[in-house]
PDB file of C-alpha atoms and ligand atoms in Angstrom:
ATOM      1  CA  MET C 260      40.126 -12.612  26.409  1.00 86.00           C
ATOM      2  CA  LEU C 261      39.239  -9.530  24.618  1.00 91.00           C
ATOM      3  CA  LEU C 262      37.021 -11.258  22.195  1.00 93.00           C
ATOM      4  CA  TYR C 263      35.241 -13.153  25.080  1.00 95.00           C
ATOM      5  CA  SER C 264      34.549  -9.737  26.852  1.00 96.00           C
ATOM      6  CA  PHE C 265      33.373  -8.366  23.612  1.00 96.00           C
ATOM      7  CA  ILE C 266      30.934 -11.274  22.782  1.00 97.00           C
ATOM      8  CA  PHE C 267      29.688 -11.246  26.558  1.00 97.00           C
ATOM      9  CA  LEU C 268      29.025  -7.331  26.323  1.00 96.00           C
ATOM     10  CA  LEU C 269      27.400  -7.950  22.953  1.00 96.00           C
ATOM     11  CA  GLY C 270      25.335 -10.509  24.463  1.00 97.00           C
ATOM     12  CA  THR C 271      24.058  -8.227  27.327  1.00 96.00           C
ATOM     13  CA  VAL C 272      22.912  -5.782  24.350  1.00 95.00           C
ATOM     14  CA  ILE C 273      21.239  -8.378  22.520  1.00 97.00           C
ATOM     15  CA  GLY C 274      19.593  -9.601  25.640  1.00 96.00           C
ATOM     16  CA  SER C 275      18.317  -6.034  26.227  1.00 94.00           C
ATOM     17  CA  PHE C 276      16.615  -6.289  22.797  1.00 94.00           C
ATOM     18  CA  LEU C 277      15.247  -9.661  23.525  1.00 96.00           C
ATOM     19  CA  ASN C 278      13.588  -7.966  26.682  1.00 95.00           C
ATOM     20  CA  VAL C 279      11.838  -5.667  24.180  1.00 93.00           C
ATOM     21  CA  LEU C 280      10.560  -8.685  22.233  1.00 95.00           C
ATOM     22  CA  ILE C 281       9.328 -10.560  25.251  1.00 95.00           C
ATOM     23  CA  TYR C 282       7.345  -7.436  26.302  1.00 93.00           C
ATOM     24  CA  ARG C 283       6.075  -6.310  22.897  1.00 93.00           C
ATOM     25  CA  LEU C 284       5.366  -9.460  20.895  1.00 93.00           C
ATOM     26  CA  PRO C 285       2.509 -10.847  23.050  1.00 93.00           C
ATOM     27  CA  ARG C 286       0.965  -7.338  23.377  1.00 91.00           C
ATOM     28  CA  GLN C 287       0.860  -7.053  19.639  1.00 88.00           C
ATOM     29  CA  GLU C 288       2.895  -3.854  19.749  1.00 88.00           C
ATOM     30  CA  SER C 289       5.616  -2.692  17.275  1.00 88.00           C
ATOM     31  CA  ILE C 290       8.965  -3.637  17.956  1.00 84.00           C
ATOM     32  CA  ILE C 291      10.517  -0.458  16.538  1.00 83.00           C
ATOM     33  CA  ALA C 292       8.193   2.269  17.669  1.00 82.00           C
ATOM     34  CA  PRO C 293       7.517   3.869  20.135  1.00 85.00           C
ATOM     35  CA  PRO C 294      11.051   3.968  21.697  1.00 88.00           C
ATOM     36  CA  SER C 295      11.579   2.159  25.019  1.00 89.00           C
ATOM     37  CA  HIS C 296       9.595   3.417  27.795  1.00 89.00           C
ATOM     38  CA  CYS C 297       8.675   2.660  31.427  1.00 90.00           C
ATOM     39  CA  PRO C 298       5.565   0.307  31.382  1.00 86.00           C
ATOM     40  CA  GLU C 299       4.344   2.014  34.653  1.00 89.00           C
ATOM     41  CA  CYS C 300       4.627   5.765  34.041  1.00 91.00           C
ATOM     42  CA  GLY C 301       5.249   5.759  30.242  1.00 89.00           C
ATOM     43  CA  GLU C 302       8.303   7.973  30.511  1.00 91.00           C
ATOM     44  CA  TYR C 303      10.659   7.674  27.422  1.00 92.00           C
ATOM     45  CA  LEU C 304      14.154   5.966  28.648  1.00 90.00           C
ATOM     46  CA  LYS C 305      17.273   7.919  28.017  1.00 90.00           C
ATOM     47  CA  VAL C 306      20.598   6.351  27.095  1.00 89.00           C
ATOM     48  CA  ARG C 307      21.658   6.101  30.668  1.00 89.00           C
ATOM     49  CA  ASP C 308      18.499   4.144  31.438  1.00 89.00           C
ATOM     50  CA  LEU C 309      19.219   1.591  28.631  1.00 89.00           C
ATOM     51  CA  ILE C 310      22.571   0.291  29.525  1.00 90.00           C
ATOM     52  CA  PRO C 311      22.242  -3.434  30.074  1.00 89.00           C
ATOM     53  CA  MET C 312      22.596  -4.567  33.783  1.00 88.00           C
ATOM     54  CA  LEU C 313      24.225  -1.349  34.712  1.00 89.00           C
ATOM     55  CA  SER C 314      21.197   0.830  34.624  1.00 91.00           C
ATOM     56  CA  PHE C 315      19.181  -1.806  36.683  1.00 91.00           C
ATOM     57  CA  LEU C 316      21.999  -1.822  39.161  1.00 91.00           C
ATOM     58  CA  LEU C 317      22.508   1.839  39.441  1.00 90.00           C
ATOM     59  CA  ASN C 318      18.744   2.622  39.752  1.00 90.00           C
ATOM     60  CA  ARG C 319      18.431  -0.310  42.254  1.00 91.00           C
ATOM     61  CA  GLY C 320      15.895  -2.105  40.089  1.00 92.00           C
ATOM     62  CA  LYS C 321      13.505   1.013  40.138  1.00 93.00           C
ATOM     63  CA  CYS C 322      12.324   3.292  37.348  1.00 93.00           C
ATOM     64  CA  ARG C 323      14.279   6.676  37.716  1.00 91.00           C
ATOM     65  CA  TYR C 324      11.040   8.586  37.029  1.00 93.00           C
ATOM     66  CA  CYS C 325       8.288   6.865  38.900  1.00 93.00           C
ATOM     67  CA  ALA C 326      10.392   4.683  41.369  1.00 91.00           C
ATOM     68  CA  LYS C 327       8.275   1.600  40.437  1.00 93.00           C
ATOM     69  CA  ALA C 328      10.186  -1.670  40.689  1.00 92.00           C
ATOM     70  CA  ILE C 329      11.429  -3.106  37.374  1.00 90.00           C
ATOM     71  CA  SER C 330      10.986  -6.773  36.772  1.00 90.00           C
ATOM     72  CA  TRP C 331      13.949  -9.086  37.685  1.00 90.00           C
ATOM     73  CA  GLN C 332      13.426 -10.407  34.118  1.00 93.00           C
ATOM     74  CA  TYR C 333      15.443  -7.680  32.485  1.00 93.00           C
ATOM     75  CA  PRO C 334      18.919  -8.283  34.022  1.00 94.00           C
ATOM     76  CA  VAL C 335      18.373 -12.025  34.156  1.00 96.00           C
ATOM     77  CA  VAL C 336      17.591 -12.124  30.451  1.00 97.00           C
ATOM     78  CA  GLU C 337      20.570  -9.795  29.730  1.00 96.00           C
ATOM     79  CA  VAL C 338      22.922 -11.887  31.752  1.00 96.00           C
ATOM     80  CA  LEU C 339      21.622 -15.172  30.495  1.00 97.00           C
ATOM     81  CA  THR C 340      21.893 -14.197  26.816  1.00 98.00           C
ATOM     82  CA  ALA C 341      25.479 -12.930  27.422  1.00 97.00           C
ATOM     83  CA  PHE C 342      26.441 -16.132  29.347  1.00 97.00           C
ATOM     84  CA  LEU C 343      25.028 -18.532  26.663  1.00 97.00           C
ATOM     85  CA  LEU C 344      26.419 -16.642  23.726  1.00 97.00           C
ATOM     86  CA  THR C 345      29.980 -16.619  25.395  1.00 97.00           C
ATOM     87  CA  ILE C 346      29.761 -20.386  25.946  1.00 95.00           C
ATOM     88  CA  LEU C 347      28.736 -20.915  22.305  1.00 95.00           C
ATOM     89  CA  TYR C 348      31.651 -18.785  21.246  1.00 95.00           C
ATOM     90  CA  HIS C 349      33.846 -20.821  23.372  1.00 95.00           C
ATOM     91  CA  ASN C 350      32.503 -24.199  21.843  1.00 92.00           C
ATOM     92  CA  TYR C 351      32.356 -22.931  18.215  1.00 91.00           C
ATOM     93  CA  GLY C 352      34.684 -20.034  17.684  1.00 93.00           C
ATOM     94  CA  LEU C 353      33.648 -17.197  15.214  1.00 92.00           C
ATOM     95  CA  ASN C 354      31.941 -18.888  12.397  1.00 92.00           C
ATOM     96  CA  ILE C 355      28.653 -19.542  10.724  1.00 93.00           C
ATOM     97  CA  SER C 356      27.395 -22.163  13.167  1.00 92.00           C
ATOM     98  CA  PHE C 357      28.194 -19.638  15.962  1.00 94.00           C
ATOM     99  CA  ILE C 358      25.927 -17.118  14.362  1.00 95.00           C
ATOM    100  CA  ILE C 359      22.983 -19.502  13.587  1.00 95.00           C
ATOM    101  CA  TYR C 360      23.071 -21.110  16.947  1.00 96.00           C
ATOM    102  CA  SER C 361      23.173 -17.715  18.662  1.00 96.00           C
ATOM    103  CA  ILE C 362      20.099 -16.740  16.672  1.00 96.00           C
ATOM    104  CA  LEU C 363      18.496 -19.943  17.861  1.00 97.00           C
ATOM    105  CA  ILE C 364      19.328 -19.474  21.461  1.00 97.00           C
ATOM    106  CA  CYS C 365      17.699 -15.983  21.214  1.00 97.00           C
ATOM    107  CA  ILE C 366      14.562 -17.357  19.789  1.00 97.00           C
ATOM    108  CA  LEU C 367      14.446 -19.999  22.623  1.00 97.00           C
ATOM    109  CA  ILE C 368      14.997 -17.452  25.227  1.00 98.00           C
ATOM    110  CA  VAL C 369      12.026 -15.131  23.874  1.00 97.00           C
ATOM    111  CA  CYS C 370       9.709 -18.104  23.471  1.00 97.00           C
ATOM    112  CA  SER C 371      10.522 -19.572  26.988  1.00 97.00           C
ATOM    113  CA  LEU C 372       9.840 -16.194  28.700  1.00 97.00           C
ATOM    114  CA  ILE C 373       6.604 -15.527  26.601  1.00 96.00           C
ATOM    115  CA  ASP C 374       5.426 -19.029  27.266  1.00 94.00           C
ATOM    116  CA  LEU C 375       6.112 -18.615  31.003  1.00 93.00           C
ATOM    117  CA  GLN C 376       4.026 -15.519  31.199  1.00 93.00           C
ATOM    118  CA  TYR C 377       1.210 -15.984  28.564  1.00 93.00           C
ATOM    119  CA  LYS C 378       1.408 -19.713  27.934  1.00 91.00           C
ATOM    120  CA  ILE C 379       1.724 -19.007  24.159  1.00 92.00           C
ATOM    121  CA  ILE C 380       4.468 -19.230  21.749  1.00 94.00           C
ATOM    122  CA  PRO C 381       4.006 -16.349  19.075  1.00 94.00           C
ATOM    123  CA  ASN C 382       3.630 -17.309  15.454  1.00 94.00           C
ATOM    124  CA  LYS C 383       5.264 -13.875  14.659  1.00 93.00           C
ATOM    125  CA  LEU C 384       8.467 -15.583  15.879  1.00 94.00           C
ATOM    126  CA  THR C 385       8.278 -19.327  14.841  1.00 96.00           C
ATOM    127  CA  TYR C 386       7.125 -18.716  11.176  1.00 96.00           C
ATOM    128  CA  PRO C 387       9.705 -16.386  10.185  1.00 95.00           C
ATOM    129  CA  ALA C 388      12.343 -18.465  11.948  1.00 96.00           C
ATOM    130  CA  LEU C 389      11.199 -21.599  10.277  1.00 96.00           C
ATOM    131  CA  ILE C 390      11.444 -20.014   6.802  1.00 96.00           C
ATOM    132  CA  THR C 391      14.861 -18.305   7.611  1.00 95.00           C
ATOM    133  CA  ALA C 392      16.190 -21.712   8.891  1.00 95.00           C
ATOM    134  CA  LEU C 393      15.133 -23.720   5.710  1.00 94.00           C
ATOM    135  CA  ILE C 394      16.564 -21.033   3.333  1.00 94.00           C
ATOM    136  CA  SER C 395      19.882 -20.580   5.385  1.00 94.00           C
ATOM    137  CA  SER C 396      20.234 -24.414   5.222  1.00 94.00           C
ATOM    138  CA  ILE C 397      20.496 -24.028   1.363  1.00 92.00           C
ATOM    139  CA  PHE C 398      23.059 -21.336   1.327  1.00 91.00           C
ATOM    140  CA  LEU C 399      24.965 -22.064   4.390  1.00 91.00           C
ATOM    141  CA  ASN C 400      26.796 -25.141   5.461  1.00 85.00           C
ATOM    142  CA  HIS C 401      25.940 -25.797   9.139  1.00 87.00           C
ATOM    143  CA  ILE C 402      23.306 -28.233   7.994  1.00 92.00           C
ATOM    144  CA  SER C 403      22.130 -29.792   4.655  1.00 94.00           C
ATOM    145  CA  LEU C 404      18.759 -28.952   3.186  1.00 95.00           C
ATOM    146  CA  MET C 405      17.755 -32.591   3.683  1.00 95.00           C
ATOM    147  CA  GLY C 406      19.011 -32.416   7.259  1.00 95.00           C
ATOM    148  CA  SER C 407      16.812 -29.309   7.802  1.00 96.00           C
ATOM    149  CA  LEU C 408      13.755 -30.818   6.324  1.00 96.00           C
ATOM    150  CA  THR C 409      13.897 -34.070   8.171  1.00 96.00           C
ATOM    151  CA  GLY C 410      14.645 -31.892  11.109  1.00 96.00           C
ATOM    152  CA  ILE C 411      11.281 -30.271  10.621  1.00 97.00           C
ATOM    153  CA  LEU C 412       9.382 -33.288   9.890  1.00 97.00           C
ATOM    154  CA  VAL C 413      10.597 -35.743  12.332  1.00 97.00           C
ATOM    155  CA  PRO C 414      10.385 -33.846  15.773  1.00 96.00           C
ATOM    156  CA  GLY C 415       7.595 -31.748  14.298  1.00 95.00           C
ATOM    157  CA  GLY C 416       5.536 -34.707  13.178  1.00 95.00           C
ATOM    158  CA  LEU C 417       6.201 -36.426  16.588  1.00 94.00           C
ATOM    159  CA  PHE C 418       4.889 -33.325  18.446  1.00 92.00           C
ATOM    160  CA  LEU C 419       1.990 -32.992  16.208  1.00 93.00           C
ATOM    161  CA  LEU C 420       0.965 -36.591  16.819  1.00 93.00           C
ATOM    162  CA  LEU C 421       1.354 -36.036  20.562  1.00 89.00           C
ATOM    163  CA  ALA C 422      -0.651 -32.848  20.476  1.00 88.00           C
ATOM    164  CA  LEU C 423      -3.401 -34.315  18.623  1.00 89.00           C
ATOM    165  CA  LEU C 424      -3.497 -37.398  20.803  1.00 88.00           C
ATOM    166  CA  TYR C 425      -3.173 -35.720  24.260  1.00 80.00           C
ATOM    167  CA  GLY C 426      -4.461 -32.185  23.384  1.00 71.00           C
ATOM    168  CA  LYS C 427      -4.094 -29.808  26.343  1.00 68.00           C
ATOM    169  CA  GLY C 428      -0.511 -30.520  27.437  1.00 71.00           C
ATOM    170  CA  LEU C 429       1.015 -29.697  24.144  1.00 81.00           C
ATOM    171  CA  GLY C 430       0.134 -26.787  21.938  1.00 87.00           C
ATOM    172  CA  MET C 431       0.542 -25.985  18.328  1.00 91.00           C
ATOM    173  CA  GLY C 432       3.172 -23.392  19.343  1.00 93.00           C
ATOM    174  CA  ASP C 433       5.327 -26.279  20.914  1.00 94.00           C
ATOM    175  CA  VAL C 434       5.047 -28.251  17.428  1.00 95.00           C
ATOM    176  CA  LYS C 435       6.254 -25.148  15.564  1.00 96.00           C
ATOM    177  CA  LEU C 436       8.931 -24.480  17.970  1.00 97.00           C
ATOM    178  CA  VAL C 437      10.477 -28.113  17.763  1.00 97.00           C
ATOM    179  CA  ALA C 438      10.114 -27.675  14.055  1.00 97.00           C
ATOM    180  CA  VAL C 439      12.311 -24.573  14.090  1.00 97.00           C
ATOM    181  CA  ILE C 440      14.772 -26.371  16.417  1.00 97.00           C
ATOM    182  CA  GLY C 441      14.826 -29.320  13.983  1.00 97.00           C
ATOM    183  CA  ALA C 442      15.456 -27.209  11.021  1.00 97.00           C
ATOM    184  CA  VAL C 443      18.669 -25.662  12.695  1.00 97.00           C
ATOM    185  CA  ILE C 444      20.131 -28.636  14.419  1.00 95.00           C
ATOM    186  CA  GLY C 445      18.727 -31.747  12.704  1.00 95.00           C
ATOM    187  CA  TRP C 446      16.293 -34.258  14.109  1.00 95.00           C
ATOM    188  CA  GLN C 447      18.767 -36.299  16.232  1.00 93.00           C
ATOM    189  CA  PHE C 448      20.020 -33.398  18.300  1.00 94.00           C
ATOM    190  CA  THR C 449      16.589 -32.183  18.531  1.00 96.00           C
ATOM    191  CA  LEU C 450      15.154 -35.541  19.746  1.00 94.00           C
ATOM    192  CA  ILE C 451      17.917 -35.643  22.352  1.00 94.00           C
ATOM    193  CA  GLY C 452      16.854 -31.996  23.460  1.00 95.00           C
ATOM    194  CA  ILE C 453      13.090 -33.179  23.675  1.00 94.00           C
ATOM    195  CA  PHE C 454      14.084 -36.178  25.597  1.00 93.00           C
ATOM    196  CA  LEU C 455      16.041 -33.952  28.073  1.00 94.00           C
ATOM    197  CA  ALA C 456      13.286 -31.481  28.180  1.00 95.00           C
ATOM    198  CA  SER C 457      10.499 -34.257  28.965  1.00 92.00           C
ATOM    199  CA  LEU C 458      12.883 -35.587  31.858  1.00 94.00           C
ATOM    200  CA  ILE C 459      13.599 -32.171  33.438  1.00 95.00           C
ATOM    201  CA  GLY C 460       9.941 -31.023  32.799  1.00 92.00           C
ATOM    202  CA  SER C 461       8.470 -34.232  34.627  1.00 90.00           C
ATOM    203  CA  ILE C 462      10.850 -33.831  37.572  1.00 93.00           C
ATOM    204  CA  THR C 463       9.945 -30.232  37.806  1.00 92.00           C
ATOM    205  CA  GLY C 464       6.223 -31.007  37.549  1.00 89.00           C
ATOM    206  CA  LEU C 465       6.587 -33.697  40.238  1.00 90.00           C
ATOM    207  CA  VAL C 466       8.454 -31.305  42.712  1.00 92.00           C
ATOM    208  CA  LEU C 467       5.984 -28.518  42.157  1.00 89.00           C
ATOM    209  CA  MET C 468       3.058 -30.944  42.782  1.00 88.00           C
ATOM    210  CA  ILE C 469       4.711 -32.312  45.872  1.00 90.00           C
ATOM    211  CA  ALA C 470       5.238 -28.769  47.103  1.00 89.00           C
ATOM    212  CA  GLY C 471       1.594 -28.023  46.485  1.00 84.00           C
ATOM    213  CA  ILE C 472       2.377 -25.241  43.966  1.00 82.00           C
ATOM    214  CA  MET C 473       0.444 -26.918  41.258  1.00 81.00           C
ATOM    215  CA  ASP C 474      -1.844 -29.743  40.685  1.00 78.00           C
ATOM    216  CA  ARG C 475      -2.348 -32.320  37.972  1.00 74.00           C
ATOM    217  CA  LYS C 476      -4.586 -29.946  35.913  1.00 74.00           C
ATOM    218  CA  THR C 477      -1.985 -27.158  35.670  1.00 76.00           C
ATOM    219  CA  ARG C 478      -0.492 -26.881  32.319  1.00 77.00           C
ATOM    220  CA  ILE C 479       3.232 -26.457  32.511  1.00 83.00           C
ATOM    221  CA  PRO C 480       4.689 -24.200  29.755  1.00 90.00           C
ATOM    222  CA  PHE C 481       6.891 -26.518  27.903  1.00 91.00           C
ATOM    223  CA  ALA C 482       8.979 -23.935  25.837  1.00 95.00           C
ATOM    224  CA  PRO C 483      11.403 -23.274  28.794  1.00 96.00           C
ATOM    225  CA  PHE C 484      12.024 -27.040  29.071  1.00 96.00           C
ATOM    226  CA  ILE C 485      12.571 -27.343  25.366  1.00 96.00           C
ATOM    227  CA  GLY C 486      14.819 -24.408  25.405  1.00 97.00           C
ATOM    228  CA  LEU C 487      16.889 -26.004  28.159  1.00 97.00           C
ATOM    229  CA  GLY C 488      16.987 -29.377  26.572  1.00 97.00           C
ATOM    230  CA  THR C 489      17.960 -27.902  23.247  1.00 96.00           C
ATOM    231  CA  ILE C 490      20.859 -25.842  24.810  1.00 96.00           C
ATOM    232  CA  ILE C 491      22.117 -28.885  26.625  1.00 95.00           C
ATOM    233  CA  SER C 492      21.932 -30.933  23.405  1.00 94.00           C
ATOM    234  CA  LEU C 493      23.745 -28.114  21.468  1.00 92.00           C
ATOM    235  CA  PHE C 494      26.514 -28.075  23.977  1.00 91.00           C
ATOM    236  CA  TYR C 495      26.867 -31.755  24.902  1.00 90.00           C
ATOM    237  CA  GLY C 496      24.780 -33.420  22.113  1.00 84.00           C
ATOM    238  CA  GLU C 497      27.839 -35.568  20.624  1.00 85.00           C
ATOM    239  CA  GLU C 498      28.669 -36.838  24.083  1.00 87.00           C
ATOM    240  CA  LEU C 499      24.972 -37.823  25.045  1.00 85.00           C
ATOM    241  CA  PHE C 500      24.486 -39.424  21.618  1.00 82.00           C
ATOM    242  CA  SER C 501      27.494 -41.675  22.116  1.00 87.00           C
ATOM    243  CA  ILE C 502      26.352 -42.583  25.697  1.00 86.00           C
ATOM    244  CA  LEU C 503      22.925 -43.557  24.379  1.00 80.00           C
ATOM    245  CA  MET C 504      24.418 -45.559  21.401  1.00 83.00           C
ATOM    246  CA  SER C 505      26.716 -47.499  23.835  1.00 88.00           C
ATOM    247  CA  LEU C 506      23.731 -48.244  26.060  1.00 84.00           C
ATOM    248  CA  TYR C 507      21.727 -49.481  23.052  1.00 77.00           C
TER     249      TYR C 507
HETATM  250 ZN1   ZN L 627       8.379   4.808  35.426  1.00 61.41          ZN
END
């Protein structure tokens, strides 16, 4: 129980760092300097302003200096990260797979939030992730080098083909993101994730169109759905795979 609480708290701290990445990466700002500040008034934040979730609650979602509202995104990302890492720990225990999948989940969260707001997936994240994933497949035993390579080529190739054929719907950012996922979890689980992402994405698109929130031309950011599909595949992939096989 103590370890669960520790992982959860650590998750909120990591989530807090992910918020910094989500804010700064698309703005081409440095991740290290300057220190955290309010985006409205520029006031540097003190330790008491930086406690995950707690600061947001104590300050009632406002900046302590200028009283401007702070985005809901901050506590949501902190809780989401903590929640997902705790489930991951529950499923895998403390081992190398837990660490590698935790990093993947963090990348998925950052890409999803940036894609939602800016409709881009930053190369600054996908390129280093791809290289790190490949190198770690050589030295660690969560996946073989061959598994990692086919994980890049099969889903990446599929998305590249779709992006070239259909253009607007899928971007090169999506191609690189599925390649990163494939490099970490292999092509089979990635394809299950993509299948789930397409299913959930289509239903969401349909609902939004019926509700009149978007029309046929609106581009839905795909990263949040890929992220969701991958996470489901990571937790329930084995079960889904055997169900698909039995249907086949
Ligand atoms: Zn402020």
